[in-house]
Coordinates of C-alpha atoms and ligand atoms in Angstrom, one line a residue:
M24 CA -99.8 -144.7 -90.4
K25 CA -103.2 -143.1 -90.0
Q26 CA -106.0 -144.4 -92.3
I27 CA -109.5 -142.9 -92.9
L28 CA -112.3 -144.7 -94.6
V29 CA -114.8 -142.5 -96.5
L30 CA -118.3 -143.8 -97.1
N31 CA -121.1 -142.5 -99.3
S32 CA -124.3 -144.4 -98.9
G33 CA -127.1 -144.0 -101.4
S34 CA -130.4 -145.7 -101.7
S35 CA -129.0 -148.7 -103.6
S36 CA -125.3 -148.3 -103.3
I37 CA -122.4 -147.7 -100.9
K38 CA -119.2 -146.1 -102.3
Y39 CA -116.0 -146.3 -100.3
E40 CA -112.5 -145.0 -100.4
L41 CA -109.6 -145.8 -98.0
F42 CA -107.0 -143.1 -97.5
D43 CA -103.5 -143.2 -96.1
M44 CA -103.5 -139.7 -94.5
D45 CA -99.8 -139.5 -93.9
A46 CA -99.2 -140.0 -97.7
A47 CA -102.4 -138.1 -98.6
G48 CA -103.3 -140.8 -101.1
A49 CA -105.9 -143.5 -101.7
L50 CA -105.2 -147.1 -100.9
E51 CA -108.4 -148.5 -102.3
S52 CA -111.7 -147.4 -103.6
G53 CA -114.9 -149.2 -104.7
L54 CA -118.6 -149.5 -104.5
V55 CA -121.3 -152.0 -103.9
E56 CA -124.1 -151.2 -106.4
R57 CA -127.7 -152.3 -107.1
I58 CA -128.2 -153.3 -103.4
G59 CA -131.5 -155.1 -103.1
E60 CA -132.1 -155.2 -106.8
G61 CA -131.1 -158.8 -107.6
E62 CA -128.0 -158.3 -109.7
S63 CA -125.7 -156.6 -107.2
R64 CA -122.0 -156.0 -107.8
L65 CA -118.8 -155.1 -105.9
K66 CA -116.4 -153.0 -107.9
Q67 CA -112.9 -152.6 -106.4
T68 CA -110.0 -150.4 -107.5
L69 CA -106.5 -150.5 -106.2
P70 CA -104.3 -147.6 -107.2
A71 CA -101.2 -148.0 -109.4
S72 CA -98.2 -149.1 -107.3
T73 CA -95.9 -146.8 -109.4
P74 CA -96.8 -143.7 -111.4
K75 CA -96.3 -145.7 -114.7
S76 CA -98.2 -148.9 -113.8
P77 CA -102.0 -149.1 -114.3
S78 CA -104.5 -149.2 -111.5
Q79 CA -106.1 -152.6 -110.9
S80 CA -109.9 -153.0 -111.0
R81 CA -112.1 -156.0 -110.5
S82 CA -115.9 -156.4 -110.5
I83 CA -117.7 -159.3 -109.0
E84 CA -121.4 -160.1 -109.1
V85 CA -122.8 -161.1 -105.8
S86 CA -126.2 -161.1 -104.1
V87 CA -126.5 -158.1 -101.7
P88 CA -130.0 -157.9 -100.4
D89 CA -129.4 -155.0 -98.0
H90 CA -127.0 -152.3 -96.9
R91 CA -125.8 -154.4 -93.9
Q92 CA -124.6 -157.1 -96.2
G93 CA -123.1 -154.5 -98.5
M94 CA -121.1 -153.1 -95.6
D95 CA -119.9 -156.7 -94.7
L96 CA -118.8 -157.1 -98.3
I97 CA -116.8 -153.9 -98.1
R98 CA -115.2 -154.9 -94.8
R99 CA -114.2 -158.3 -96.3
A100 CA -112.8 -156.6 -99.5
L101 CA -110.7 -154.2 -97.3
S102 CA -109.4 -157.0 -95.2
E103 CA -107.9 -158.6 -98.3
N104 CA -105.9 -155.5 -98.9
A105 CA -102.5 -155.8 -97.2
S106 CA -102.3 -152.0 -96.6
F107 CA -105.5 -152.2 -94.5
A108 CA -103.6 -154.5 -92.1
G109 CA -106.7 -155.7 -90.4
G110 CA -107.9 -152.2 -89.7
Q111 CA -105.2 -151.5 -87.1
Y112 CA -104.4 -148.1 -88.6
L113 CA -108.0 -147.0 -89.2
V114 CA -108.5 -143.9 -87.0
G115 CA -111.9 -142.8 -88.3
I116 CA -114.7 -143.3 -90.8
G117 CA -116.1 -140.2 -92.6
H118 CA -119.7 -140.3 -93.9
R119 CA -120.9 -138.1 -96.7
A120 CA -124.2 -136.6 -95.5
V121 CA -126.3 -134.4 -97.7
H122 CA -128.2 -132.0 -95.5
G123 CA -127.2 -130.6 -92.1
G124 CA -129.9 -127.9 -91.9
E125 CA -128.9 -125.1 -89.6
T126 CA -127.7 -127.6 -87.0
F127 CA -124.4 -128.8 -88.5
S128 CA -121.8 -126.2 -89.6
G129 CA -118.8 -128.6 -89.6
P130 CA -117.8 -132.2 -89.4
T131 CA -119.5 -133.9 -86.4
L132 CA -118.9 -137.1 -84.5
I133 CA -121.7 -139.6 -85.0
D134 CA -123.6 -140.5 -81.9
D135 CA -127.2 -141.3 -81.1
H136 CA -128.0 -137.6 -80.7
L137 CA -126.7 -136.9 -84.2
I138 CA -128.7 -139.7 -85.7
R139 CA -131.9 -138.4 -84.0
T140 CA -131.2 -134.9 -85.3
M141 CA -130.6 -136.2 -88.8
E142 CA -133.9 -138.0 -88.6
E143 CA -135.6 -134.7 -87.8
L144 CA -134.0 -133.2 -90.9
V145 CA -135.4 -135.9 -93.2
P146 CA -138.1 -133.6 -94.6
L147 CA -135.3 -131.4 -96.0
A148 CA -133.7 -134.3 -97.8
P149 CA -136.3 -137.0 -98.1
L150 CA -134.4 -138.9 -100.8
H151 CA -130.9 -138.8 -99.4
H152 CA -131.1 -138.8 -95.6
P153 CA -132.7 -142.2 -95.1
A154 CA -129.9 -143.7 -97.2
N155 CA -127.2 -141.7 -95.4
L156 CA -128.7 -142.9 -92.1
I157 CA -128.7 -146.6 -93.1
G158 CA -125.0 -146.2 -94.1
M159 CA -124.1 -144.8 -90.7
E160 CA -126.0 -147.5 -88.9
V161 CA -124.4 -150.4 -90.7
A162 CA -120.9 -148.9 -90.5
R163 CA -121.3 -148.3 -86.8
S164 CA -122.1 -152.0 -86.3
A165 CA -119.4 -153.2 -88.7
F166 CA -116.7 -151.0 -87.1
P167 CA -118.0 -150.4 -83.5
E168 CA -114.6 -149.4 -82.2
V169 CA -113.8 -146.7 -84.8
P170 CA -115.0 -143.1 -84.3
Q171 CA -117.3 -142.1 -87.2
V172 CA -117.9 -138.6 -88.4
A173 CA -120.7 -137.0 -90.6
V174 CA -119.5 -134.4 -93.1
F175 CA -122.4 -132.4 -94.5
D176 CA -122.7 -131.0 -98.1
T177 CA -124.4 -128.0 -96.6
A178 CA -122.0 -127.2 -93.7
Y179 CA -119.5 -125.1 -95.6
H180 CA -122.3 -122.6 -96.5
Q181 CA -123.5 -122.0 -93.0
T182 CA -121.3 -118.9 -93.1
L183 CA -123.7 -117.2 -95.5
P184 CA -125.0 -113.9 -94.1
P185 CA -128.8 -113.7 -93.6
H186 CA -129.2 -111.3 -96.6
A187 CA -127.8 -114.1 -98.8
Y188 CA -129.6 -117.1 -97.2
R189 CA -133.1 -115.7 -96.5
Y190 CA -135.8 -115.7 -99.1
A191 CA -138.1 -112.7 -99.3
V192 CA -141.1 -114.7 -98.0
P193 CA -143.0 -114.3 -94.7
Q194 CA -140.7 -114.8 -91.7
T195 CA -142.8 -117.7 -90.4
W196 CA -141.8 -119.7 -93.5
Y197 CA -138.3 -119.4 -92.3
Q198 CA -139.0 -119.8 -88.6
R199 CA -141.5 -122.6 -88.7
Y200 CA -140.5 -124.5 -91.9
G201 CA -136.8 -123.7 -92.3
M202 CA -137.2 -122.2 -95.8
R203 CA -133.8 -120.6 -96.5
R204 CA -130.8 -121.1 -98.7
Y205 CA -128.6 -124.0 -97.4
G206 CA -126.4 -124.6 -100.5
F207 CA -124.7 -127.9 -101.5
H208 CA -121.5 -129.3 -102.9
G209 CA -119.8 -127.7 -99.9
T210 CA -117.0 -130.2 -99.5
S211 CA -116.1 -129.7 -103.2
H212 CA -116.1 -125.8 -103.0
A213 CA -114.1 -125.9 -99.8
Y214 CA -111.5 -128.3 -101.3
V215 CA -111.2 -126.3 -104.5
A216 CA -110.8 -123.0 -102.7
K217 CA -107.9 -124.4 -100.6
Q218 CA -106.2 -125.9 -103.7
V219 CA -106.4 -122.6 -105.5
A220 CA -104.8 -120.8 -102.5
R221 CA -102.1 -123.4 -102.2
H222 CA -101.3 -123.3 -106.0
L223 CA -101.2 -119.5 -106.1
G224 CA -99.0 -119.5 -102.9
R225 CA -101.4 -117.1 -101.2
P226 CA -103.1 -117.4 -97.8
L227 CA -106.6 -118.7 -98.2
A228 CA -107.8 -115.9 -95.8
E229 CA -106.7 -113.2 -98.3
L230 CA -108.1 -114.7 -101.5
N231 CA -111.5 -114.0 -103.1
T232 CA -112.6 -116.8 -105.4
I233 CA -115.6 -117.9 -107.4
V234 CA -115.8 -121.7 -107.7
F235 CA -118.0 -123.3 -110.4
H236 CA -118.7 -127.0 -109.7
L237 CA -120.1 -128.2 -113.1
G238 CA -121.0 -131.8 -112.9
N239 CA -124.4 -133.4 -113.5
G240 CA -125.5 -131.2 -110.7
A241 CA -123.9 -127.7 -110.9
S242 CA -123.4 -124.8 -108.5
A243 CA -121.4 -121.6 -108.0
T244 CA -120.0 -120.3 -104.8
A245 CA -118.6 -116.8 -103.9
I246 CA -115.8 -117.4 -101.4
R247 CA -114.2 -114.5 -99.5
G248 CA -111.1 -115.4 -97.6
G249 CA -112.0 -119.1 -97.6
V250 CA -115.5 -118.4 -96.3
S251 CA -118.6 -119.1 -98.4
V252 CA -120.6 -115.9 -98.6
D253 CA -123.1 -116.8 -101.3
T254 CA -124.0 -119.9 -103.3
S255 CA -126.3 -120.7 -106.1
M256 CA -128.1 -123.8 -104.8
G257 CA -130.8 -123.1 -102.3
L258 CA -133.2 -124.9 -100.0
T259 CA -132.5 -127.9 -102.3
P260 CA -130.0 -128.5 -105.1
L261 CA -132.7 -127.4 -107.6
E262 CA -131.9 -123.6 -107.6
G263 CA -129.2 -121.8 -109.6
L264 CA -127.3 -122.9 -112.7
V265 CA -128.8 -125.0 -115.5
M266 CA -127.9 -128.6 -114.8
G267 CA -128.1 -132.0 -116.4
T268 CA -131.7 -132.7 -115.5
R269 CA -132.5 -129.8 -113.0
C270 CA -134.0 -126.5 -114.1
G271 CA -132.0 -124.1 -111.9
D272 CA -133.4 -120.6 -111.3
L273 CA -137.1 -120.3 -112.1
D274 CA -140.0 -117.9 -111.5
P275 CA -141.9 -119.6 -108.7
A276 CA -145.1 -118.5 -110.4
I277 CA -144.4 -121.1 -113.1
L278 CA -145.2 -123.8 -110.5
I279 CA -148.5 -122.1 -109.4
H280 CA -149.5 -121.6 -113.0
M281 CA -148.6 -125.2 -114.1
G282 CA -150.4 -126.6 -111.1
K283 CA -153.5 -124.8 -112.1
E284 CA -153.3 -125.2 -115.9
S285 CA -151.8 -128.7 -116.4
G286 CA -153.4 -130.5 -113.4
M287 CA -150.0 -131.9 -112.5
S288 CA -149.6 -132.9 -108.8
V289 CA -146.9 -131.3 -106.6
D290 CA -145.0 -134.6 -106.8
Q291 CA -145.2 -134.8 -110.6
M292 CA -143.9 -131.2 -110.8
D293 CA -141.1 -132.1 -108.4
G294 CA -140.1 -135.0 -110.7
V295 CA -140.2 -132.9 -113.9
L296 CA -138.1 -130.1 -112.4
N297 CA -135.5 -132.4 -110.9
M298 CA -135.3 -135.2 -113.5
Q299 CA -136.8 -134.0 -116.8
S300 CA -135.5 -130.4 -117.0
G301 CA -132.1 -128.7 -117.5
L302 CA -130.2 -129.8 -120.5
K303 CA -132.4 -132.9 -120.8
G304 CA -135.6 -130.9 -120.9
L305 CA -134.2 -128.5 -123.4
C306 CA -132.7 -130.9 -125.9
G307 CA -133.3 -134.5 -124.8
A308 CA -129.8 -135.3 -123.5
N309 CA -128.3 -134.6 -120.1
D310 CA -124.7 -135.6 -120.7
M311 CA -122.8 -132.5 -121.7
R312 CA -120.5 -134.5 -124.1
E313 CA -123.6 -135.7 -126.0
V314 CA -125.2 -132.2 -125.9
L315 CA -122.0 -130.6 -127.4
S316 CA -121.8 -133.2 -130.1
M317 CA -125.5 -132.7 -131.0
E318 CA -124.8 -129.0 -131.2
S319 CA -121.8 -129.5 -133.5
N320 CA -124.0 -131.6 -135.8
G321 CA -126.4 -128.7 -136.2
D322 CA -129.0 -129.6 -133.5
Q323 CA -130.7 -126.2 -132.7
A324 CA -132.2 -127.4 -129.4
A325 CA -128.8 -128.5 -128.2
A326 CA -127.2 -125.2 -129.3
L327 CA -129.8 -123.3 -127.2
A328 CA -129.3 -125.7 -124.2
V329 CA -125.5 -125.0 -124.2
E330 CA -126.1 -121.3 -124.7
M331 CA -128.4 -121.2 -121.7
F332 CA -125.9 -123.3 -119.7
V333 CA -123.0 -120.9 -120.3
Y334 CA -125.2 -117.7 -120.1
R335 CA -126.3 -118.7 -116.6
I336 CA -122.7 -119.3 -115.5
K337 CA -121.8 -115.9 -116.8
K338 CA -124.7 -114.2 -114.9
Y339 CA -123.5 -115.8 -111.7
L340 CA -119.9 -114.8 -112.4
G341 CA -120.9 -111.2 -112.8
A342 CA -123.2 -111.3 -109.7
Y343 CA -120.6 -112.9 -107.5
H344 CA -117.9 -110.6 -108.8
A345 CA -120.0 -107.7 -107.5
V346 CA -120.7 -109.5 -104.2
L347 CA -116.9 -110.1 -103.6
G348 CA -115.8 -106.6 -104.8
R349 CA -112.2 -107.7 -105.5
L350 CA -112.0 -111.0 -107.4
D351 CA -108.7 -112.9 -107.4
A352 CA -109.6 -116.2 -109.0
V353 CA -112.2 -118.2 -110.8
A354 CA -112.0 -121.9 -110.6
F355 CA -113.8 -124.6 -112.7
T356 CA -114.2 -128.1 -111.4
A357 CA -116.2 -131.4 -111.7
G358 CA -116.9 -133.3 -114.9
I359 CA -117.8 -130.4 -117.2
G360 CA -115.6 -127.8 -115.4
E361 CA -112.5 -130.0 -115.6
H362 CA -113.0 -131.5 -119.0
S363 CA -114.7 -129.0 -121.3
P364 CA -112.5 -126.2 -122.7
Q365 CA -115.5 -125.1 -124.8
I366 CA -117.8 -124.5 -121.8
R367 CA -115.0 -122.7 -119.9
A368 CA -114.2 -120.5 -122.9
R369 CA -117.8 -119.7 -123.7
S370 CA -118.7 -119.0 -120.0
C371 CA -115.8 -116.5 -119.8
S372 CA -116.1 -114.9 -123.3
D373 CA -116.0 -111.1 -123.6
L374 CA -115.2 -110.5 -119.9
E375 CA -112.0 -108.6 -120.4
T376 CA -113.7 -105.5 -118.9
L377 CA -114.1 -107.5 -115.7
G378 CA -110.4 -108.5 -115.9
I379 CA -111.1 -112.1 -116.9
A380 CA -109.6 -113.6 -120.1
I381 CA -108.8 -117.2 -120.9
D382 CA -105.9 -118.2 -123.0
P383 CA -107.2 -120.5 -125.8
V384 CA -104.0 -122.6 -125.9
L385 CA -103.7 -123.1 -122.1
N386 CA -107.4 -123.8 -122.0
T387 CA -107.0 -126.8 -124.2
A388 CA -103.8 -128.1 -122.6
V389 CA -105.0 -128.6 -119.0
E390 CA -102.9 -130.8 -116.8
P391 CA -104.6 -132.2 -113.7
P392 CA -104.9 -131.8 -110.8
I393 CA -104.6 -128.0 -111.1
C394 CA -103.7 -125.6 -113.9
E395 CA -104.0 -121.9 -114.7
I396 CA -105.6 -121.0 -118.0
Q397 CA -105.8 -117.1 -118.0
T398 CA -104.0 -114.9 -120.5
S399 CA -100.8 -113.1 -119.3
D400 CA -102.7 -109.8 -118.9
S401 CA -105.9 -111.2 -117.3
R402 CA -106.1 -109.6 -113.8
V403 CA -108.1 -112.5 -112.5
K404 CA -106.6 -116.0 -112.4
V405 CA -108.7 -118.7 -114.0
L406 CA -108.0 -122.2 -112.9
V407 CA -109.1 -125.7 -113.6
V408 CA -109.0 -127.9 -110.5
S409 CA -109.7 -131.6 -110.1
T410 CA -112.1 -131.9 -107.2
D411 CA -111.7 -134.6 -104.6
E412 CA -114.7 -134.6 -102.3
E413 CA -113.7 -137.9 -100.7
F414 CA -110.2 -136.7 -99.7
E415 CA -111.8 -133.5 -98.3
I416 CA -114.2 -135.7 -96.2
A417 CA -111.2 -137.7 -95.1
E418 CA -109.3 -134.6 -94.0
Q419 CA -112.3 -133.2 -92.2
T420 CA -112.9 -136.5 -90.5
L421 CA -109.3 -136.8 -89.3
A422 CA -109.4 -133.2 -88.0
C423 CA -112.7 -134.0 -86.1
V424 CA -111.4 -137.3 -84.5
Q425 CA -108.2 -135.6 -83.5
S426 CA -109.8 -132.6 -81.9
Ligands
ADP9 P1 -121.7 -136.0 -111.1 O1 -122.3 -134.7 -110.7 O2 -122.6 -137.1 -111.4 O3 -120.6 -136.4 -110.1 P2 -119.5 -135.4 -112.9 O4 -118.8 -134.4 -112.1 O5 -118.9 -136.7 -113.2 O6 -121.0 -135.6 -112.4 O7 -119.8 -134.7 -114.3 C1 -120.6 -135.3 -115.3 C2 -120.7 -134.4 -116.4 O8 -119.4 -134.1 -116.9 C3 -121.5 -135.0 -117.6 O9 -122.4 -134.0 -118.1 C4 -120.5 -135.3 -118.6 O10 -120.9 -135.2 -119.9 C5 -119.5 -134.1 -118.3 N1 -118.2 -134.4 -119.0 C6 -117.3 -135.3 -118.7 N2 -116.3 -135.3 -119.5 C7 -116.5 -134.3 -120.4 C8 -115.9 -133.7 -121.5 N3 -114.7 -134.2 -122.0 N4 -116.5 -132.7 -122.2 C9 -117.7 -132.2 -121.8 N5 -118.3 -132.7 -120.7 C10 -117.8 -133.7 -120.0

């Protein structure tokens, strides 16, 4: 048996998931949250032993002052799981890492050189990289004998051509400061594109797909033959679609103007555009379920927020259709993409001339993990796919440690 442990270290939490790679299934998942905040907690979930039995969860309150002790707690929790068998089958640990800059275009073994390079990239991801680095450090000391791999959210998009990744600003901004499109949600887009090809029984290399990852953060990617050729997030995850609390596309002059007129500092504007904008800025709620229910109760601001959300998706759908030329499939994934028939239907309304039409009955009867929802005469397949970023990280980690 080969097992891979996937870790996602944030500033106050460590999420983990243990996979049996031969069975392609999870053996345990959990998280330590509120690290260093006084009331820390370990949540642990063991999957159902049979398809009909429920999964088992437990939550224990425990003091976890720092990530090192958080990692110790995870190691102890795992060692209580008989399937873990003292770690004898653990062949690799995969770490979710946010920003690989131009240096990392695939999963990479973690060594001192990688850590130093990631430290140099901290200015590109000042909130995420320090937390990712702490996670790597504590996992390396907790499991010194196990190879560890960094899987970057940006890596999948390193195939973008220059005309898609450069911004039309002076060359020196790119050369000296790295100002270019990097794109994010790469593991999700890569996973979904593969699932679509597998489901349709077509080689990935022949399929042109647009993937919409619509969670609290949201992004679209144009994928030609399995390769990302354009994506909506940019230097940071702020660009592109309207999101829960992020603005998405914006005229950059708004920042200049607001800086002059409102007296807001750069940091304050950063906070507003990342945390107080998007659906939340438009109608006061960032959770799409709440926004949709406000809309159905007659809230005009919520109605406008949803209209802007789906309109932006439709604009990217049209743009990426043109980028790809021939379009075979559109896939919706993540919280909103997987669970909201309404958002899928409204994003794809009146697109028959592009060969895209959703069947209203299929759209409301979606069965995970993957399902087609187009009408019988829609030229383009439309699919709803359950994303599994952790499993994709596990697969990439296994491939990296075996190579
Ligand atoms: P994250 O980006 O935090 O991982 P998720 O992928 O879990 O987010 O997506 C969260 C979003 O999915 C929230 O806006 C939530 O309201 C939305 N969502 C979840 N279920 C539904 C549903 N049934 N209908 C509409 N939106 C939903």
